[in-house]
Amino acid sequence: MNVNDSEVILSILGKSGWTHTEDMAAADLILANTCSVRDNAEQRIWGRVEQFRLAKKTNRNAKIGIVGCMAERLKEQLLASGKVDLVCGPDAYRRLPELVAQLQKGETAIDVELSRSETYDDILPHRLDKSGVSAFISIMRGCNNVCSYCVVPYTRGVERSREPQSIVREALDLRDKGYKEITLLGQNVDSYRYCLSSGELNFAGLLEMVAEAVPEMRIRFSTSNPHDLSDEVLEVMASHDNICKHIHLPVQSGSNAMLEKMRRKYTREWYLDRVAAIRRILPDCGLSTDVIAGFCGETLEDHLATVSLMDEVGFDSAFMFQYSERPGTLAARHYADDVAPEEKTRRLNEIIEHQVRSSARRYGAQIGKKFEVLIEGPSHKSPSDLCGRASNNMMCVFPDTHPGLERKGQFTTVQVVGSTSATLLCEETTRP
């Protein structure tokens, strides 16, 4: 989401005469687009601000700005630090040119007012990735779930869905520019709702609308909430070949007691029912998740319930974290962060061990299968190999049989001949 927000910011500033540069020493305005979901993300930004200040030694007129969620959460604290000149929240990007003008007059530049309607649906993002392979389209902003551990509702505001035709226009623009894949973004895409004269359009309807508008492009989406993922969405995925067969479905915990305390609005049984529906309607669908270790009051029994759910589901991959208390959240206000740090680490390591074994099984089960892959470019570990993702989101690596021939953004068919816990080792069955 931050990538998409950055592209919106660049578009807005571009209309006021600003141009994007990767050379910090040459920049008159240095912006950090920030996330506040975890404390370490914020700590990294403070470190980056120190780097920005060093860059100002070569350009004393340069201004430093913090935009996004951290700007919304810390507000005046950022300006009071004396290290930042501009603070702009995620719903105030349209005012950036005005805020910069205020800076140039020596005035304070801060706007963190949240909106109940801003979706930037008329802004065509300035694409950072010029390769023409993958791009993001934001379909909604904010979140209404107020999970007890999550800062997002306080930093990005209430949920609001973007006008569907503006989403389709953006998809068509990306197609015309040569992009091959788009990802529809939202804090909870399954709660997308937009009232049309013909009735309410839900996420299943939007997904189908986009898939049919650009049938030559791959469509992905993120993130789904288990409480809202419907069979209708799964059936739309099954009926369109260009919708990738992968779902990121955060579970966070396998314990009903923890899920209730987290305010996740579903139970372990509900989650497993949604997984069963995915396996039934989309038998080859890739499935990934998020897991939190050591949430407030988590007992050993709660932890083992998470481990057992992970074993039962068999995720392809997972983002796994220790609980990090975020100021201002319901959990921070009402629950003690009472799992010892060393026990959080032990539990996280156990979760990781189980996931590594699950990933190895899931990837190993693909040996012998054929997949269509969208080539992303040379493999990071082996430049003599190419890499790209299959529809199920698994990374495929295969020998580059035509070195020197530009193949980034092309589709090819591969057969899996081996695997690791994170990669499918393949051979091409088609040739350029």
Short mmCIF file of C-alpha atoms in Angstrom, two decimals:
data_model
loop_
_atom_site.label_atom_id
_atom_site.label_comp_id
_atom_site.label_asym_id
_atom_site.label_seq_id
_atom_site.Cartn_x
_atom_site.Cartn_y
_atom_site.Cartn_z
CA MET A 1 0.00 0.00 0.00
CA ASN A 2 2.88 2.34 0.71
CA VAL A 3 4.19 1.86 -2.84
CA ASN A 4 0.81 2.87 -4.25
CA ASP A 5 0.60 5.87 -1.91
CA SER A 6 4.09 6.96 -3.00
CA GLU A 7 2.98 6.81 -6.62
CA VAL A 8 -0.07 8.98 -5.80
CA ILE A 9 2.19 11.50 -4.03
CA LEU A 10 4.55 11.68 -7.02
CA SER A 11 1.61 12.29 -9.34
CA ILE A 12 0.28 15.12 -7.18
CA LEU A 13 3.67 16.79 -6.82
CA GLY A 14 4.40 16.25 -10.51
CA LYS A 15 1.41 18.38 -11.44
CA SER A 16 2.99 21.21 -9.45
CA GLY A 17 6.28 21.01 -11.30
CA TRP A 18 8.24 18.65 -9.08
CA THR A 19 10.23 15.79 -10.61
CA HIS A 20 11.22 12.53 -8.98
CA THR A 21 14.90 11.75 -8.29
CA GLU A 22 16.66 8.83 -6.61
CA ASP A 23 19.68 11.07 -5.92
CA MET A 24 19.12 12.29 -2.37
CA ALA A 25 21.94 14.82 -2.60
CA ALA A 26 20.19 16.50 -5.55
CA ALA A 27 16.74 16.60 -3.92
CA ASP A 28 15.14 19.83 -2.70
CA LEU A 29 12.40 17.84 -0.99
CA ILE A 30 13.12 14.50 0.72
CA LEU A 31 10.02 12.51 1.69
CA ALA A 32 9.74 9.29 3.69
CA ASN A 33 6.45 7.44 3.23
CA THR A 34 5.94 5.56 6.48
CA CYS A 35 4.23 2.61 8.16
CA SER A 36 3.30 2.37 11.86
CA VAL A 37 2.09 -1.23 12.02
CA ARG A 38 5.20 -2.30 13.95
CA ASP A 39 7.64 -0.41 16.13
CA ASN A 40 10.71 -1.52 14.19
CA ALA A 41 9.27 0.10 11.04
CA GLU A 42 9.11 3.44 12.85
CA GLN A 43 12.60 3.01 14.29
CA ARG A 44 13.98 2.47 10.79
CA ILE A 45 12.37 5.75 9.69
CA TRP A 46 14.07 7.67 12.52
CA GLY A 47 17.33 6.20 11.25
CA ARG A 48 16.50 7.31 7.71
CA VAL A 49 15.78 10.83 8.94
CA GLU A 50 19.35 11.00 10.23
CA GLN A 51 20.55 10.02 6.75
CA PHE A 52 18.34 12.73 5.26
CA ARG A 53 19.92 15.31 7.55
CA LEU A 54 23.37 14.32 6.34
CA ALA A 55 22.17 14.85 2.77
CA LYS A 56 21.19 18.40 3.70
CA LYS A 57 24.86 19.21 4.21
CA THR A 58 25.26 19.25 0.41
CA ASN A 59 21.97 21.10 -0.13
CA ARG A 60 21.14 23.32 2.81
CA ASN A 61 17.85 24.38 1.25
CA ALA A 62 16.53 20.80 1.14
CA LYS A 63 13.43 20.08 3.22
CA ILE A 64 12.60 16.81 4.98
CA GLY A 65 9.04 15.49 5.14
CA ILE A 66 7.36 12.52 6.82
CA VAL A 67 4.18 11.33 5.11
CA GLY A 68 1.81 8.43 5.72
CA CYS A 69 0.88 6.54 8.88
CA MET A 70 3.79 7.61 11.09
CA ALA A 71 2.97 11.24 10.29
CA GLU A 72 -0.60 10.62 11.38
CA ARG A 73 0.38 8.83 14.59
CA LEU A 74 3.19 11.07 15.85
CA LYS A 75 2.01 14.43 14.44
CA GLU A 76 3.52 17.30 16.45
CA GLN A 77 6.21 15.06 17.95
CA LEU A 78 7.86 14.85 14.55
CA LEU A 79 7.97 18.62 14.09
CA ALA A 80 9.03 19.15 17.71
CA SER A 81 12.03 16.88 17.12
CA GLY A 82 13.59 19.59 14.98
CA LYS A 83 14.58 16.94 12.44
CA VAL A 84 11.54 17.19 10.17
CA ASP A 85 10.15 20.17 8.25
CA LEU A 86 6.88 18.77 6.90
CA VAL A 87 4.30 16.30 8.26
CA CYS A 88 1.47 15.03 6.04
CA GLY A 89 -1.04 12.29 6.88
CA PRO A 90 -2.36 9.72 4.38
CA ASP A 91 -5.54 11.67 3.60
CA ALA A 92 -3.82 15.02 3.02
CA TYR A 93 -1.58 14.25 0.02
CA ARG A 94 -3.53 16.66 -2.20
CA ARG A 95 -2.28 19.48 0.03
CA LEU A 96 1.40 18.60 -0.38
CA PRO A 97 2.12 21.37 -2.94
CA GLU A 98 0.46 23.87 -0.61
CA LEU A 99 2.38 22.55 2.41
CA VAL A 100 5.66 22.81 0.52
CA ALA A 101 4.78 26.41 -0.40
CA GLN A 102 4.17 27.13 3.28
CA LEU A 103 7.63 25.75 4.06
CA GLN A 104 9.21 28.07 1.52
CA LYS A 105 7.53 30.99 3.31
CA GLY A 106 8.95 29.83 6.64
CA GLU A 107 5.57 28.64 7.92
CA THR A 108 4.74 25.37 9.72
CA ALA A 109 3.71 22.62 7.30
CA ILE A 110 1.49 19.98 8.88
CA ASP A 111 -1.82 18.37 7.88
CA VAL A 112 -2.91 15.11 9.44
CA GLU A 113 -6.65 15.49 9.20
CA LEU A 114 -8.33 12.18 8.36
CA SER A 115 -11.08 12.08 5.75
CA ARG A 116 -14.27 10.05 5.49
CA SER A 117 -14.35 10.33 1.69
CA GLU A 118 -10.84 10.71 0.21
CA THR A 119 -9.89 7.84 -2.11
CA TYR A 120 -7.70 9.70 -4.68
CA ASP A 121 -9.81 8.02 -7.36
CA ASP A 122 -9.09 10.79 -9.89
CA ILE A 123 -5.32 10.60 -9.45
CA LEU A 124 -3.42 8.52 -12.00
CA PRO A 125 -0.36 7.31 -10.03
CA HIS A 126 3.15 8.04 -11.26
CA ARG A 127 4.53 4.50 -11.59
CA LEU A 128 7.81 3.87 -9.79
CA ASP A 129 8.33 0.53 -11.53
CA LYS A 130 8.95 1.40 -15.17
CA SER A 131 9.59 -2.23 -16.14
CA GLY A 132 6.01 -2.75 -17.23
CA VAL A 133 5.55 -6.01 -15.30
CA SER A 134 3.51 -5.50 -12.10
CA ALA A 135 1.62 -2.56 -10.59
CA PHE A 136 -0.73 -1.84 -7.70
CA ILE A 137 -4.23 -0.35 -7.77
CA SER A 138 -5.77 0.84 -4.51
CA ILE A 139 -9.50 0.01 -4.44
CA MET A 140 -10.27 1.38 -0.97
CA ARG A 141 -8.75 3.15 2.01
CA GLY A 142 -8.99 2.84 5.77
CA CYS A 143 -10.40 0.05 7.92
CA ASN A 144 -13.46 -0.42 10.15
CA ASN A 145 -12.42 -3.63 11.91
CA VAL A 146 -10.48 -2.06 14.82
CA CYS A 147 -8.56 -5.21 15.70
CA SER A 148 -7.26 -4.60 19.21
CA TYR A 149 -3.56 -4.79 18.25
CA CYS A 150 -3.77 -2.71 15.05
CA VAL A 151 -3.01 0.98 14.61
CA VAL A 152 -4.37 1.23 11.03
CA PRO A 153 -7.89 2.56 11.87
CA TYR A 154 -6.23 5.39 13.82
CA THR A 155 -3.68 6.27 11.14
CA ARG A 156 -5.66 5.67 7.92
CA GLY A 157 -9.21 6.40 9.07
CA VAL A 158 -12.55 4.79 8.34
CA GLU A 159 -13.17 2.43 5.45
CA ARG A 160 -14.28 3.90 2.12
CA SER A 161 -14.42 2.26 -1.28
CA ARG A 162 -13.26 3.79 -4.52
CA GLU A 163 -15.53 4.40 -7.51
CA PRO A 164 -15.33 1.23 -9.69
CA GLN A 165 -15.00 2.88 -13.10
CA SER A 166 -11.93 4.80 -11.90
CA ILE A 167 -10.38 1.45 -10.93
CA VAL A 168 -11.14 0.01 -14.37
CA ARG A 169 -9.71 3.13 -16.06
CA GLU A 170 -6.50 2.71 -14.11
CA ALA A 171 -6.31 -0.97 -15.09
CA LEU A 172 -6.80 -0.07 -18.76
CA ASP A 173 -4.11 2.58 -18.51
CA LEU A 174 -1.68 0.03 -17.09
CA ARG A 175 -2.53 -2.41 -19.85
CA ASP A 176 -1.91 0.26 -22.48
CA LYS A 177 1.47 1.02 -20.89
CA GLY A 178 2.46 -2.63 -21.21
CA TYR A 179 2.01 -3.89 -17.66
CA LYS A 180 1.16 -7.57 -17.36
CA GLU A 181 -0.11 -7.89 -13.80
CA ILE A 182 -2.04 -5.77 -11.31
CA THR A 183 -2.73 -6.23 -7.62
CA LEU A 184 -5.93 -4.77 -6.18
CA LEU A 185 -5.15 -3.35 -2.74
CA GLY A 186 -7.16 -2.73 0.40
CA GLN A 187 -6.80 -3.25 4.12
CA ASN A 188 -9.71 -5.67 3.72
CA VAL A 189 -10.64 -6.01 0.05
CA ASP A 190 -13.53 -8.35 0.82
CA SER A 191 -15.44 -5.52 2.49
CA TYR A 192 -15.35 -3.38 -0.68
CA ARG A 193 -18.80 -1.86 -1.28
CA TYR A 194 -19.88 0.84 -3.73
CA CYS A 195 -23.43 2.01 -4.36
CA LEU A 196 -24.34 2.29 -8.04
CA SER A 197 -27.68 3.28 -9.57
CA SER A 198 -28.14 -0.39 -10.45
CA GLY A 199 -27.44 -1.53 -6.88
CA GLU A 200 -24.51 -2.27 -4.60
CA LEU A 201 -21.27 -3.55 -6.10
CA ASN A 202 -19.31 -5.87 -3.80
CA PHE A 203 -15.75 -7.13 -4.12
CA ALA A 204 -16.75 -10.20 -6.13
CA GLY A 205 -18.46 -7.90 -8.64
CA LEU A 206 -15.49 -5.54 -8.81
CA LEU A 207 -13.04 -8.42 -9.22
CA GLU A 208 -15.06 -9.79 -12.12
CA MET A 209 -15.39 -6.32 -13.68
CA VAL A 210 -11.61 -5.77 -13.65
CA ALA A 211 -10.84 -9.30 -14.87
CA GLU A 212 -13.18 -8.87 -17.84
CA ALA A 213 -11.91 -5.37 -18.65
CA VAL A 214 -8.28 -6.55 -19.00
CA PRO A 215 -8.44 -10.28 -19.84
CA GLU A 216 -4.82 -10.26 -21.04
CA MET A 217 -3.55 -9.16 -17.60
CA ARG A 218 -3.07 -11.17 -14.44
CA ILE A 219 -5.17 -10.00 -11.48
CA ARG A 220 -4.13 -10.45 -7.84
CA PHE A 221 -5.57 -8.92 -4.66
CA SER A 222 -4.61 -8.35 -1.05
CA THR A 223 -5.58 -8.52 1.78
CA SER A 224 -8.56 -10.73 2.64
CA ASN A 225 -10.20 -10.90 6.07
CA PRO A 226 -11.45 -14.41 6.95
CA HIS A 227 -14.64 -12.90 8.37
CA ASP A 228 -15.62 -11.43 4.99
CA LEU A 229 -14.17 -13.85 2.40
CA SER A 230 -17.22 -15.18 0.53
CA ASP A 231 -17.82 -18.20 -1.69
CA GLU A 232 -18.87 -15.69 -4.35
CA VAL A 233 -15.33 -14.30 -4.51
CA LEU A 234 -13.92 -17.82 -4.76
CA GLU A 235 -16.32 -18.69 -7.57
CA VAL A 236 -15.36 -15.56 -9.51
CA MET A 237 -11.70 -16.55 -9.11
CA ALA A 238 -12.49 -20.05 -10.39
CA SER A 239 -14.35 -18.75 -13.44
CA HIS A 240 -11.62 -16.40 -14.73
CA ASP A 241 -8.26 -17.77 -15.84
CA ASN A 242 -6.57 -14.40 -15.51
CA ILE A 243 -7.36 -14.10 -11.79
CA CYS A 244 -4.40 -15.62 -9.98
CA LYS A 245 -5.16 -18.56 -7.73
CA HIS A 246 -3.61 -17.29 -4.52
CA ILE A 247 -5.18 -15.87 -1.35
CA HIS A 248 -3.41 -14.18 1.54
CA LEU A 249 -5.67 -14.96 4.50
CA PRO A 250 -4.25 -13.68 7.83
CA VAL A 251 -5.19 -15.91 10.77
CA GLN A 252 -3.04 -14.23 13.49
CA SER A 253 -3.86 -16.97 16.04
CA GLY A 254 -5.36 -20.44 16.18
CA SER A 255 -6.85 -19.86 19.64
CA ASN A 256 -10.45 -18.69 19.95
CA ALA A 257 -9.59 -16.92 23.20
CA MET A 258 -6.86 -14.93 21.46
CA LEU A 259 -8.98 -14.26 18.36
CA GLU A 260 -11.71 -12.81 20.58
CA LYS A 261 -9.20 -10.69 22.47
CA MET A 262 -7.76 -9.52 19.15
CA ARG A 263 -11.30 -8.60 18.00
CA ARG A 264 -10.86 -10.62 14.82
CA LYS A 265 -14.62 -11.34 14.42
CA TYR A 266 -14.15 -15.01 13.51
CA THR A 267 -13.31 -18.25 15.28
CA ARG A 268 -10.83 -21.01 14.56
CA GLU A 269 -13.73 -23.06 13.20
CA TRP A 270 -14.83 -20.24 10.88
CA TYR A 271 -11.29 -19.87 9.56
CA LEU A 272 -10.97 -23.59 8.87
CA ASP A 273 -14.35 -23.51 7.09
CA ARG A 274 -13.04 -20.75 4.78
CA VAL A 275 -9.92 -22.81 4.09
CA ALA A 276 -12.11 -25.81 3.28
CA ALA A 277 -14.13 -23.65 0.87
CA ILE A 278 -10.92 -22.49 -0.85
CA ARG A 279 -9.70 -26.07 -1.22
CA ARG A 280 -13.11 -27.16 -2.57
CA ILE A 281 -13.68 -24.36 -5.08
CA LEU A 282 -10.02 -23.68 -5.96
CA PRO A 283 -8.17 -26.98 -5.39
CA ASP A 284 -4.77 -25.67 -6.52
CA CYS A 285 -5.01 -22.28 -4.83
CA GLY A 286 -1.94 -20.96 -3.03
CA LEU A 287 -2.55 -19.91 0.57
CA SER A 288 -0.44 -17.67 2.78
CA THR A 289 -1.11 -16.05 6.15
CA ASP A 290 0.03 -13.75 8.98
CA VAL A 291 0.71 -15.01 12.51
CA ILE A 292 1.36 -13.12 15.75
CA ALA A 293 3.35 -14.83 18.51
CA GLY A 294 2.97 -13.82 22.15
CA PHE A 295 -0.12 -11.60 22.10
CA CYS A 296 -1.34 -10.22 25.43
CA GLY A 297 -2.24 -13.03 27.83
CA GLU A 298 -1.36 -15.79 25.36
CA THR A 299 -0.91 -19.06 27.23
CA LEU A 300 1.12 -22.05 26.12
CA GLU A 301 -2.19 -23.72 25.22
CA ASP A 302 -3.14 -20.75 23.02
CA HIS A 303 0.24 -20.92 21.31
CA LEU A 304 -0.05 -24.64 20.65
CA ALA A 305 -3.51 -24.03 19.14
CA THR A 306 -1.84 -21.74 16.61
CA VAL A 307 0.83 -24.31 15.82
CA SER A 308 -1.78 -27.04 15.37
CA LEU A 309 -3.87 -24.85 13.04
CA MET A 310 -0.82 -24.13 10.91
CA ASP A 311 -0.11 -27.85 10.67
CA GLU A 312 -3.72 -28.61 9.82
CA VAL A 313 -3.97 -25.97 7.07
CA GLY A 314 -0.52 -26.37 5.56
CA PHE A 315 0.23 -22.81 4.40
CA ASP A 316 2.54 -22.20 1.45
CA SER A 317 4.15 -19.31 3.32
CA ALA A 318 3.55 -16.99 6.24
CA PHE A 319 4.57 -13.63 7.67
CA MET A 320 5.34 -14.37 11.32
CA PHE A 321 6.00 -11.78 14.02
CA GLN A 322 6.31 -11.30 17.74
CA TYR A 323 3.57 -9.10 19.16
CA SER A 324 4.66 -5.47 19.20
CA GLU A 325 2.50 -3.15 21.30
CA ARG A 326 1.37 -0.08 19.36
CA PRO A 327 0.47 3.04 21.38
CA GLY A 328 -3.16 4.10 21.20
CA THR A 329 -4.57 0.71 20.22
CA LEU A 330 -7.22 -1.09 22.27
CA ALA A 331 -4.67 -3.68 23.32
CA ALA A 332 -2.24 -1.03 24.54
CA ARG A 333 -4.98 0.67 26.53
CA HIS A 334 -6.61 -2.40 28.06
CA TYR A 335 -4.27 -5.42 28.02
CA ALA A 336 -0.89 -6.05 29.62
CA ASP A 337 1.89 -7.03 27.23
CA ASP A 338 2.70 -9.85 29.64
CA VAL A 339 4.41 -12.57 27.61
CA ALA A 340 8.13 -12.42 28.40
CA PRO A 341 10.32 -11.36 25.46
CA GLU A 342 12.36 -14.57 25.57
CA GLU A 343 9.15 -16.63 25.54
CA LYS A 344 7.83 -14.62 22.58
CA THR A 345 11.05 -15.43 20.76
CA ARG A 346 10.81 -19.13 21.63
CA ARG A 347 7.20 -19.32 20.44
CA LEU A 348 7.98 -17.42 17.24
CA ASN A 349 10.88 -19.77 16.50
CA GLU A 350 8.60 -22.77 16.97
CA ILE A 351 6.02 -21.25 14.63
CA ILE A 352 8.74 -20.59 12.05
CA GLU A 353 10.01 -24.18 12.32
CA HIS A 354 6.54 -25.58 11.65
CA GLN A 355 6.03 -23.20 8.73
CA VAL A 356 9.35 -24.10 7.14
CA ARG A 357 8.35 -27.77 7.21
CA SER A 358 4.92 -26.92 5.81
CA SER A 359 6.44 -24.82 3.02
CA ALA A 360 8.85 -27.62 2.14
CA ARG A 361 5.94 -30.07 1.85
CA ARG A 362 3.79 -27.68 -0.17
CA TYR A 363 6.58 -26.77 -2.58
CA GLY A 364 7.72 -30.36 -2.85
CA ALA A 365 4.20 -31.42 -3.84
CA GLN A 366 4.50 -29.27 -6.98
CA ILE A 367 7.33 -31.38 -8.50
CA GLY A 368 6.30 -32.63 -11.93
CA LYS A 369 3.62 -29.97 -12.43
CA LYS A 370 3.64 -27.34 -15.16
CA PHE A 371 2.96 -23.66 -14.54
CA GLU A 372 2.64 -20.50 -16.59
CA VAL A 373 5.12 -18.01 -15.17
CA LEU A 374 5.38 -14.24 -15.59
CA ILE A 375 9.11 -13.54 -15.87
CA GLU A 376 10.26 -10.86 -13.42
CA GLY A 377 13.90 -10.89 -14.52
CA PRO A 378 17.18 -12.52 -13.46
CA SER A 379 17.23 -14.45 -10.20
CA HIS A 380 18.82 -12.46 -7.35
CA LYS A 381 20.88 -15.46 -6.25
CA SER A 382 21.87 -16.66 -9.70
CA PRO A 383 22.00 -14.10 -12.56
CA SER A 384 22.27 -16.96 -15.05
CA ASP A 385 18.74 -18.01 -14.06
CA LEU A 386 15.40 -16.29 -14.61
CA CYS A 387 12.66 -16.05 -12.02
CA GLY A 388 8.93 -15.39 -11.94
CA ARG A 389 5.79 -16.33 -10.08
CA ALA A 390 3.21 -18.93 -10.93
CA SER A 391 -0.48 -18.14 -10.51
CA ASN A 392 -0.35 -19.65 -7.00
CA ASN A 393 2.33 -17.06 -6.10
CA MET A 394 5.14 -19.59 -5.79
CA MET A 395 8.49 -18.33 -7.03
CA CYS A 396 9.90 -20.32 -9.96
CA VAL A 397 13.58 -20.26 -10.94
CA PHE A 398 14.84 -21.73 -14.22
CA PRO A 399 17.92 -21.50 -16.45
CA ASP A 400 18.14 -18.56 -18.84
CA THR A 401 18.62 -20.43 -22.10
CA HIS A 402 18.89 -17.22 -24.12
CA PRO A 403 21.21 -14.86 -22.19
CA GLY A 404 21.19 -11.41 -23.72
CA LEU A 405 17.55 -11.69 -24.82
CA GLU A 406 15.31 -9.35 -22.76
CA ARG A 407 12.48 -11.50 -21.41
CA LYS A 408 11.28 -9.50 -18.42
CA GLY A 409 7.48 -9.22 -18.58
CA GLN A 410 7.02 -12.24 -20.84
CA PHE A 411 5.00 -15.35 -20.02
CA THR A 412 6.51 -18.81 -20.31
CA THR A 413 5.62 -22.36 -19.29
CA VAL A 414 7.86 -24.28 -16.91
CA GLN A 415 7.92 -27.75 -15.39
CA VAL A 416 8.96 -28.20 -11.76
CA VAL A 417 11.93 -30.55 -11.33
CA GLY A 418 12.91 -29.74 -7.74
CA SER A 419 12.13 -27.46 -4.81
CA THR A 420 13.26 -25.75 -1.64
CA SER A 421 10.99 -24.40 1.11
CA ALA A 422 10.62 -21.12 -0.80
CA THR A 423 11.39 -21.81 -4.46
CA LEU A 424 10.33 -24.10 -7.28
CA LEU A 425 13.30 -25.25 -9.38
CA CYS A 426 12.10 -25.53 -12.96
CA GLU A 427 12.90 -26.11 -16.60
CA GLU A 428 11.23 -24.22 -19.44
CA THR A 429 8.96 -26.26 -21.67
CA THR A 430 8.39 -23.38 -24.09
CA ARG A 431 11.07 -21.35 -25.82
CA PRO A 432 11.13 -17.64 -26.77
#
